[in-house]
PDB file of C-alpha atoms in Angstrom:
ATOM      1  CA  ALA L   1      34.509  52.892 -32.994  1.00 75.00           C
ATOM      2  CA  GLN L   2      32.783  52.877 -29.519  1.00 83.00           C
ATOM      3  CA  SER L   3      34.779  52.674 -26.800  1.00 92.00           C
ATOM      4  CA  VAL L   4      34.337  52.995 -23.352  1.00 95.00           C
ATOM      5  CA  THR L   5      36.636  53.709 -20.018  1.00 96.00           C
ATOM      6  CA  GLN L   6      36.552  52.763 -16.709  1.00 97.00           C
ATOM      7  CA  PRO L   7      39.543  54.408 -14.641  1.00 96.00           C
ATOM      8  CA  ASP L   8      39.591  52.494 -11.834  1.00 95.00           C
ATOM      9  CA  ILE L   9      40.885  48.599 -11.996  1.00 95.00           C
ATOM     10  CA  HIS L  10      39.998  48.005  -9.018  1.00 97.00           C
ATOM     11  CA  ILE L  11      38.057  50.202  -5.537  1.00 97.00           C
ATOM     12  CA  THR L  12      38.408  49.681  -1.962  1.00 97.00           C
ATOM     13  CA  VAL L  13      35.604  50.849   0.192  1.00 97.00           C
ATOM     14  CA  SER L  14      34.345  50.176   3.293  1.00 97.00           C
ATOM     15  CA  GLU L  15      31.015  48.848   4.188  1.00 97.00           C
ATOM     16  CA  GLY L  16      28.399  51.676   5.140  1.00 97.00           C
ATOM     17  CA  ALA L  17      30.569  53.844   2.572  1.00 98.00           C
ATOM     18  CA  SER L  18      28.556  55.505  -0.536  1.00 97.00           C
ATOM     19  CA  LEU L  19      30.812  54.391  -3.642  1.00 97.00           C
ATOM     20  CA  GLU L  20      31.017  56.005  -7.129  1.00 98.00           C
ATOM     21  CA  LEU L  21      32.320  54.642 -10.015  1.00 98.00           C
ATOM     22  CA  ARG L  22      33.319  55.887 -12.773  1.00 98.00           C
ATOM     23  CA  CYS L  23      32.445  54.969 -16.782  1.00 98.00           C
ATOM     24  CA  ASN L  24      33.373  57.448 -19.649  1.00 97.00           C
ATOM     25  CA  TYR L  25      32.225  56.348 -23.230  1.00 95.00           C
ATOM     26  CA  SER L  26      33.380  57.654 -26.713  1.00 92.00           C
ATOM     27  CA  TYR L  27      30.489  57.187 -29.280  1.00 85.00           C
ATOM     28  CA  GLY L  28      29.133  59.122 -32.265  1.00 78.00           C
ATOM     29  CA  ALA L  29      25.696  59.319 -30.932  1.00 82.00           C
ATOM     30  CA  THR L  30      24.262  58.728 -27.335  1.00 81.00           C
ATOM     31  CA  PRO L  31      23.982  54.944 -26.742  1.00 89.00           C
ATOM     32  CA  TYR L  32      21.864  52.949 -24.971  1.00 92.00           C
ATOM     33  CA  LEU L  33      23.849  52.577 -21.679  1.00 94.00           C
ATOM     34  CA  PHE L  34      24.192  49.579 -19.221  1.00 95.00           C
ATOM     35  CA  TRP L  35      26.101  48.089 -15.251  1.00 98.00           C
ATOM     36  CA  TYR L  36      26.498  44.268 -15.345  1.00 97.00           C
ATOM     37  CA  VAL L  37      28.091  43.230 -12.010  1.00 97.00           C
ATOM     38  CA  GLN L  38      29.599  39.738 -11.726  1.00 95.00           C
ATOM     39  CA  SER L  39      30.220  37.955  -9.013  1.00 91.00           C
ATOM     40  CA  PRO L  40      33.368  35.334  -9.028  1.00 84.00           C
ATOM     41  CA  GLY L  41      32.503  32.941 -10.733  1.00 78.00           C
ATOM     42  CA  GLN L  42      28.968  33.798 -11.956  1.00 82.00           C
ATOM     43  CA  GLY L  43      27.800  35.129 -15.142  1.00 86.00           C
ATOM     44  CA  LEU L  44      26.851  39.184 -15.742  1.00 93.00           C
ATOM     45  CA  GLN L  45      23.235  39.981 -13.731  1.00 94.00           C
ATOM     46  CA  LEU L  46      21.902  43.393 -15.188  1.00 95.00           C
ATOM     47  CA  LEU L  47      22.181  45.637 -12.018  1.00 97.00           C
ATOM     48  CA  LEU L  48      20.530  49.386 -14.482  1.00 96.00           C
ATOM     49  CA  LYS L  49      19.801  50.444 -18.002  1.00 94.00           C
ATOM     50  CA  TYR L  50      20.012  54.083 -19.412  1.00 94.00           C
ATOM     51  CA  PHE L  51      18.128  54.156 -22.893  1.00 91.00           C
ATOM     52  CA  SER L  52      16.493  57.663 -22.439  1.00 88.00           C
ATOM     53  CA  GLY L  53      14.613  60.223 -21.050  1.00 89.00           C
ATOM     54  CA  ASP L  54      15.828  60.733 -17.149  1.00 90.00           C
ATOM     55  CA  THR L  55      18.726  61.162 -16.606  1.00 92.00           C
ATOM     56  CA  LEU L  56      19.170  59.105 -13.026  1.00 96.00           C
ATOM     57  CA  VAL L  57      18.432  55.806 -13.545  1.00 97.00           C
ATOM     58  CA  GLN L  58      17.398  53.963 -10.618  1.00 97.00           C
ATOM     59  CA  GLY L  59      18.806  50.094 -10.447  1.00 97.00           C
ATOM     60  CA  ILE L  60      18.360  46.816  -7.918  1.00 96.00           C
ATOM     61  CA  LYS L  61      20.294  46.361  -5.085  1.00 95.00           C
ATOM     62  CA  GLY L  62      20.249  50.248  -4.325  1.00 96.00           C
ATOM     63  CA  PHE L  63      22.427  50.906  -6.905  1.00 98.00           C
ATOM     64  CA  GLU L  64      21.754  54.506  -8.912  1.00 98.00           C
ATOM     65  CA  ALA L  65      23.257  55.756 -12.040  1.00 98.00           C
ATOM     66  CA  GLU L  66      23.378  59.701 -13.951  1.00 97.00           C
ATOM     67  CA  PHE L  67      24.222  59.517 -17.399  1.00 95.00           C
ATOM     68  CA  LYS L  68      25.729  63.418 -17.780  1.00 95.00           C
ATOM     69  CA  ARG L  69      25.838  63.932 -21.874  1.00 92.00           C
ATOM     70  CA  SER L  70      27.861  67.343 -21.755  1.00 92.00           C
ATOM     71  CA  GLN L  71      30.597  64.545 -19.913  1.00 94.00           C
ATOM     72  CA  SER L  72      29.485  61.562 -21.564  1.00 94.00           C
ATOM     73  CA  SER L  73      29.328  60.087 -18.523  1.00 96.00           C
ATOM     74  CA  PHE L  74      27.014  57.201 -16.157  1.00 97.00           C
ATOM     75  CA  ASN L  75      29.287  56.768 -13.208  1.00 98.00           C
ATOM     76  CA  LEU L  76      27.480  53.929 -10.809  1.00 98.00           C
ATOM     77  CA  ARG L  77      26.490  55.207  -7.528  1.00 98.00           C
ATOM     78  CA  LYS L  78      25.678  53.648  -3.917  1.00 98.00           C
ATOM     79  CA  PRO L  79      24.830  55.530  -0.448  1.00 97.00           C
ATOM     80  CA  SER L  80      25.475  52.512   1.297  1.00 97.00           C
ATOM     81  CA  VAL L  81      27.813  49.779   0.043  1.00 98.00           C
ATOM     82  CA  HIS L  82      27.271  46.535   1.506  1.00 97.00           C
ATOM     83  CA  TRP L  83      29.885  43.335   1.456  1.00 96.00           C
ATOM     84  CA  SER L  84      27.745  41.880  -0.420  1.00 95.00           C
ATOM     85  CA  ASP L  85      28.289  44.400  -2.967  1.00 96.00           C
ATOM     86  CA  ALA L  86      32.078  42.857  -3.338  1.00 96.00           C
ATOM     87  CA  ALA L  87      32.441  42.266  -7.090  1.00 97.00           C
ATOM     88  CA  GLU L  88      33.153  43.303 -10.402  1.00 96.00           C
ATOM     89  CA  TYR L  89      31.516  45.997 -12.033  1.00 98.00           C
ATOM     90  CA  PHE L  90      30.933  46.881 -15.508  1.00 97.00           C
ATOM     91  CA  CYS L  91      30.172  49.591 -17.321  1.00 97.00           C
ATOM     92  CA  ALA L  92      28.958  48.574 -21.437  1.00 95.00           C
ATOM     93  CA  VAL L  93      27.190  50.466 -23.871  1.00 94.00           C
ATOM     94  CA  ALA L  94      25.492  49.536 -27.597  1.00 91.00           C
ATOM     95  CA  PRO L  95      23.650  51.515 -30.270  1.00 86.00           C
ATOM     96  CA  THR L  96      20.722  51.836 -30.328  1.00 82.00           C
ATOM     97  CA  GLY L  97      18.948  50.005 -32.759  1.00 72.00           C
ATOM     98  CA  THR L  98      18.123  45.779 -33.132  1.00 61.00           C
ATOM     99  CA  ALA L  99      21.404  44.368 -32.472  1.00 63.00           C
ATOM    100  CA  SER L 100      22.576  46.028 -29.646  1.00 77.00           C
ATOM    101  CA  LYS L 101      25.749  43.713 -29.728  1.00 90.00           C
ATOM    102  CA  LEU L 102      27.326  45.068 -26.058  1.00 94.00           C
ATOM    103  CA  THR L 103      30.804  46.958 -25.867  1.00 94.00           C
ATOM    104  CA  PHE L 104      32.238  46.493 -22.471  1.00 96.00           C
ATOM    105  CA  GLY L 105      34.777  48.593 -20.289  1.00 96.00           C
ATOM    106  CA  THR L 106      37.735  47.285 -18.294  1.00 95.00           C
ATOM    107  CA  GLY L 107      35.550  46.657 -15.316  1.00 96.00           C
ATOM    108  CA  THR L 108      36.639  47.676 -11.716  1.00 97.00           C
ATOM    109  CA  ARG L 109      36.466  45.216  -8.985  1.00 96.00           C
ATOM    110  CA  LEU L 110      35.496  46.156  -6.256  1.00 97.00           C
ATOM    111  CA  GLN L 111      36.526  45.348  -2.516  1.00 97.00           C
ATOM    112  CA  VAL L 112      34.414  46.128   0.725  1.00 97.00           C
ATOM    113  CA  THR L 113      36.046  46.156   3.976  1.00 96.00           C
ATOM    114  CA  LEU L 114      34.634  45.722   7.276  1.00 91.00           C
TER     115      LEU L 114
ATOM    116  CA  GLY H   1      11.451  30.752 -15.027  1.00 56.00           C
ATOM    117  CA  ALA H   2      14.511  29.504 -16.631  1.00 83.00           C
ATOM    118  CA  GLY H   3      17.565  31.885 -17.015  1.00 93.00           C
ATOM    119  CA  VAL H   4      20.035  30.877 -20.152  1.00 96.00           C
ATOM    120  CA  SER H   5      21.504  27.602 -19.514  1.00 96.00           C
ATOM    121  CA  GLN H   6      25.021  26.896 -20.657  1.00 97.00           C
ATOM    122  CA  SER H   7      27.079  24.040 -20.960  1.00 97.00           C
ATOM    123  CA  PRO H   8      30.018  22.444 -19.898  1.00 97.00           C
ATOM    124  CA  SER H   9      29.905  24.797 -17.213  1.00 96.00           C
ATOM    125  CA  ASN H  10      33.698  23.346 -16.723  1.00 97.00           C
ATOM    126  CA  LYS H  11      36.025  22.137 -20.445  1.00 98.00           C
ATOM    127  CA  VAL H  12      39.882  21.053 -20.136  1.00 98.00           C
ATOM    128  CA  THR H  13      40.793  20.139 -23.369  1.00 98.00           C
ATOM    129  CA  GLU H  14      44.685  19.676 -24.908  1.00 97.00           C
ATOM    130  CA  LYS H  15      45.560  21.729 -27.904  1.00 97.00           C
ATOM    131  CA  GLY H  16      44.636  21.034 -31.478  1.00 98.00           C
ATOM    132  CA  LYS H  17      41.113  19.263 -30.191  1.00 98.00           C
ATOM    133  CA  ASP H  18      38.080  20.776 -31.076  1.00 98.00           C
ATOM    134  CA  VAL H  19      35.227  21.702 -28.304  1.00 98.00           C
ATOM    135  CA  GLU H  20      31.506  22.909 -28.839  1.00 98.00           C
ATOM    136  CA  LEU H  21      30.202  25.520 -26.478  1.00 98.00           C
ATOM    137  CA  ARG H  22      26.137  24.515 -25.730  1.00 98.00           C
ATOM    138  CA  CYS H  23      24.267  27.757 -25.226  1.00 98.00           C
ATOM    139  CA  ASP H  24      20.459  27.487 -24.559  1.00 97.00           C
ATOM    140  CA  PRO H  25      18.438  31.108 -24.656  1.00 96.00           C
ATOM    141  CA  ILE H  26      15.587  32.198 -21.920  1.00 95.00           C
ATOM    142  CA  SER H  27      12.624  30.659 -24.387  1.00 93.00           C
ATOM    143  CA  GLY H  28      10.933  33.183 -26.769  1.00 90.00           C
ATOM    144  CA  HIS H  29      14.235  35.156 -27.428  1.00 92.00           C
ATOM    145  CA  THR H  30      15.073  35.894 -30.762  1.00 89.00           C
ATOM    146  CA  ALA H  31      18.502  37.383 -30.484  1.00 93.00           C
ATOM    147  CA  LEU H  32      21.070  35.518 -29.336  1.00 96.00           C
ATOM    148  CA  TYR H  33      24.815  36.754 -28.587  1.00 97.00           C
ATOM    149  CA  TRP H  34      27.919  34.882 -27.797  1.00 98.00           C
ATOM    150  CA  TYR H  35      31.277  36.974 -25.805  1.00 98.00           C
ATOM    151  CA  ARG H  36      34.655  35.935 -24.734  1.00 97.00           C
ATOM    152  CA  GLN H  37      36.019  37.255 -20.938  1.00 95.00           C
ATOM    153  CA  SER H  38      39.467  36.708 -20.834  1.00 93.00           C
ATOM    154  CA  LEU H  39      42.140  38.537 -18.184  1.00 86.00           C
ATOM    155  CA  GLY H  40      43.662  39.671 -21.630  1.00 77.00           C
ATOM    156  CA  GLN H  41      41.508  40.973 -23.585  1.00 81.00           C
ATOM    157  CA  GLY H  42      38.417  42.088 -21.386  1.00 89.00           C
ATOM    158  CA  LEU H  43      34.801  40.861 -22.748  1.00 94.00           C
ATOM    159  CA  GLU H  44      34.656  40.718 -26.459  1.00 95.00           C
ATOM    160  CA  PHE H  45      31.293  40.292 -28.608  1.00 96.00           C
ATOM    161  CA  LEU H  46      32.239  37.549 -30.849  1.00 97.00           C
ATOM    162  CA  ILE H  47      28.440  36.703 -32.838  1.00 97.00           C
ATOM    163  CA  TYR H  48      25.387  37.547 -32.381  1.00 95.00           C
ATOM    164  CA  PHE H  49      22.237  35.893 -34.260  1.00 95.00           C
ATOM    165  CA  GLN H  50      18.468  36.752 -35.147  1.00 93.00           C
ATOM    166  CA  GLY H  51      16.644  33.647 -35.225  1.00 92.00           C
ATOM    167  CA  ASN H  52      18.733  31.195 -37.434  1.00 94.00           C
ATOM    168  CA  SER H  53      21.166  33.068 -38.970  1.00 94.00           C
ATOM    169  CA  ALA H  54      23.877  35.382 -37.765  1.00 93.00           C
ATOM    170  CA  PRO H  55      24.282  39.484 -39.533  1.00 91.00           C
ATOM    171  CA  ASP H  56      26.812  39.905 -37.065  1.00 93.00           C
ATOM    172  CA  LYS H  57      30.053  37.780 -36.837  1.00 95.00           C
ATOM    173  CA  SER H  58      32.314  40.591 -36.855  1.00 94.00           C
ATOM    174  CA  GLY H  59      33.526  39.221 -33.513  1.00 95.00           C
ATOM    175  CA  LEU H  60      35.160  35.445 -34.594  1.00 97.00           C
ATOM    176  CA  PRO H  61      38.654  35.464 -34.005  1.00 95.00           C
ATOM    177  CA  SER H  62      40.043  33.534 -36.742  1.00 95.00           C
ATOM    178  CA  ASP H  63      38.657  31.302 -38.767  1.00 96.00           C
ATOM    179  CA  ARG H  64      38.715  28.222 -36.611  1.00 98.00           C
ATOM    180  CA  PHE H  65      35.676  29.895 -34.651  1.00 98.00           C
ATOM    181  CA  SER H  66      32.043  29.428 -35.858  1.00 97.00           C
ATOM    182  CA  ALA H  67      28.638  28.765 -34.586  1.00 98.00           C
ATOM    183  CA  GLU H  68      25.058  27.824 -35.412  1.00 97.00           C
ATOM    184  CA  ARG H  69      21.835  28.312 -34.423  1.00 96.00           C
ATOM    185  CA  THR H  70      18.676  25.375 -34.707  1.00 91.00           C
ATOM    186  CA  GLY H  71      15.285  26.332 -34.309  1.00 90.00           C
ATOM    187  CA  GLY H  72      15.862  29.544 -33.370  1.00 87.00           C
ATOM    188  CA  SER H  73      16.827  28.313 -29.855  1.00 93.00           C
ATOM    189  CA  VAL H  74      19.615  26.200 -28.811  1.00 96.00           C
ATOM    190  CA  SER H  75      22.885  27.962 -30.008  1.00 98.00           C
ATOM    191  CA  THR H  76      26.712  25.901 -30.638  1.00 98.00           C
ATOM    192  CA  LEU H  77      29.684  27.813 -30.543  1.00 98.00           C
ATOM    193  CA  THR H  78      32.648  25.571 -31.861  1.00 98.00           C
ATOM    194  CA  ILE H  79      36.197  25.981 -32.034  1.00 98.00           C
ATOM    195  CA  GLN H  80      38.242  24.110 -34.213  1.00 98.00           C
ATOM    196  CA  ARG H  81      41.804  22.987 -33.148  1.00 98.00           C
ATOM    197  CA  THR H  82      41.810  24.537 -30.028  1.00 98.00           C
ATOM    198  CA  GLN H  83      44.790  26.956 -29.148  1.00 97.00           C
ATOM    199  CA  GLN H  84      45.981  27.962 -25.814  1.00 96.00           C
ATOM    200  CA  GLU H  85      45.152  31.431 -26.474  1.00 95.00           C
ATOM    201  CA  ASP H  86      41.198  30.143 -26.882  1.00 97.00           C
ATOM    202  CA  SER H  87      41.813  29.556 -23.082  1.00 97.00           C
ATOM    203  CA  ALA H  88      38.875  32.160 -21.495  1.00 97.00           C
ATOM    204  CA  VAL H  89      35.162  32.076 -20.722  1.00 96.00           C
ATOM    205  CA  TYR H  90      32.912  32.197 -23.097  1.00 97.00           C
ATOM    206  CA  LEU H  91      29.746  34.039 -22.365  1.00 97.00           C
ATOM    207  CA  CYS H  92      25.848  33.220 -23.921  1.00 97.00           C
ATOM    208  CA  ALA H  93      23.228  35.997 -23.638  1.00 97.00           C
ATOM    209  CA  SER H  94      20.075  36.657 -25.526  1.00 95.00           C
ATOM    210  CA  ARG H  95      17.840  39.495 -25.372  1.00 92.00           C
ATOM    211  CA  ARG H  96      14.433  40.613 -24.863  1.00 86.00           C
ATOM    212  CA  TYR H  97      13.702  44.402 -26.051  1.00 83.00           C
ATOM    213  CA  ASN H  98      17.227  45.807 -25.595  1.00 83.00           C
ATOM    214  CA  GLU H  99      18.025  43.938 -22.697  1.00 89.00           C
ATOM    215  CA  GLN H 100      20.984  41.195 -22.662  1.00 93.00           C
ATOM    216  CA  PHE H 101      20.404  38.459 -20.202  1.00 94.00           C
ATOM    217  CA  PHE H 102      24.007  36.363 -19.557  1.00 95.00           C
ATOM    218  CA  GLY H 103      24.576  32.419 -18.836  1.00 95.00           C
ATOM    219  CA  PRO H 104      26.821  31.296 -16.272  1.00 94.00           C
ATOM    220  CA  GLY H 105      29.621  30.779 -19.140  1.00 95.00           C
ATOM    221  CA  THR H 106      31.266  27.996 -19.886  1.00 97.00           C
ATOM    222  CA  ARG H 107      35.629  28.128 -18.710  1.00 96.00           C
ATOM    223  CA  LEU H 108      37.597  27.230 -21.390  1.00 98.00           C
ATOM    224  CA  THR H 109      41.325  25.550 -20.369  1.00 97.00           C
ATOM    225  CA  VAL H 110      43.568  24.596 -23.646  1.00 97.00           C
ATOM    226  CA  LEU H 111      46.111  22.416 -21.929  1.00 96.00           C
TER     227      LEU H 111
END
């Protein structure tokens, strides 16, 4: 069965510092890969997605992620964090195909200090 | 345009009561999903609809949980004889191509 691992439960960074959130997946083939963000009391908002092609994908709010097949990883990055980025971040995978139910990691809570 | 909406936003119920949670997907989205987000289990898939049929119900935790979808649009998730472990946020999503759009969720508290 597929699984997603986000090894960092909680990360604190200073505003303006760079950010990298880790995500590793276990799956038989390369799945579709997603990063979602959830602010307190809000639903999930898609930051970016990888289906195929260029392994460096750009998303909203200045985020990017890099797919590394050899490492089964899809890490999320941002060069300079803003206080408004404080939220919980979820990595998710879905099998290629029509059903595409998502399997989520346990999430990483990002705290930004001023 | 309008996103996925869910109602109620909050629901408090007593143990043993039945509850119904509603999801209005984005117009034209034929695929609809229910997920549950709880402290102990994280985000987990419950059920998937394609049109009005549910080809994947594998995530429903017990036979107290059921869902239906009518007119290829609105979906209702019903939990019978609620238990305290049912307390969670229930999220609905509708899909366009391979991207799922989530609603704000219904927070269910079972006392």
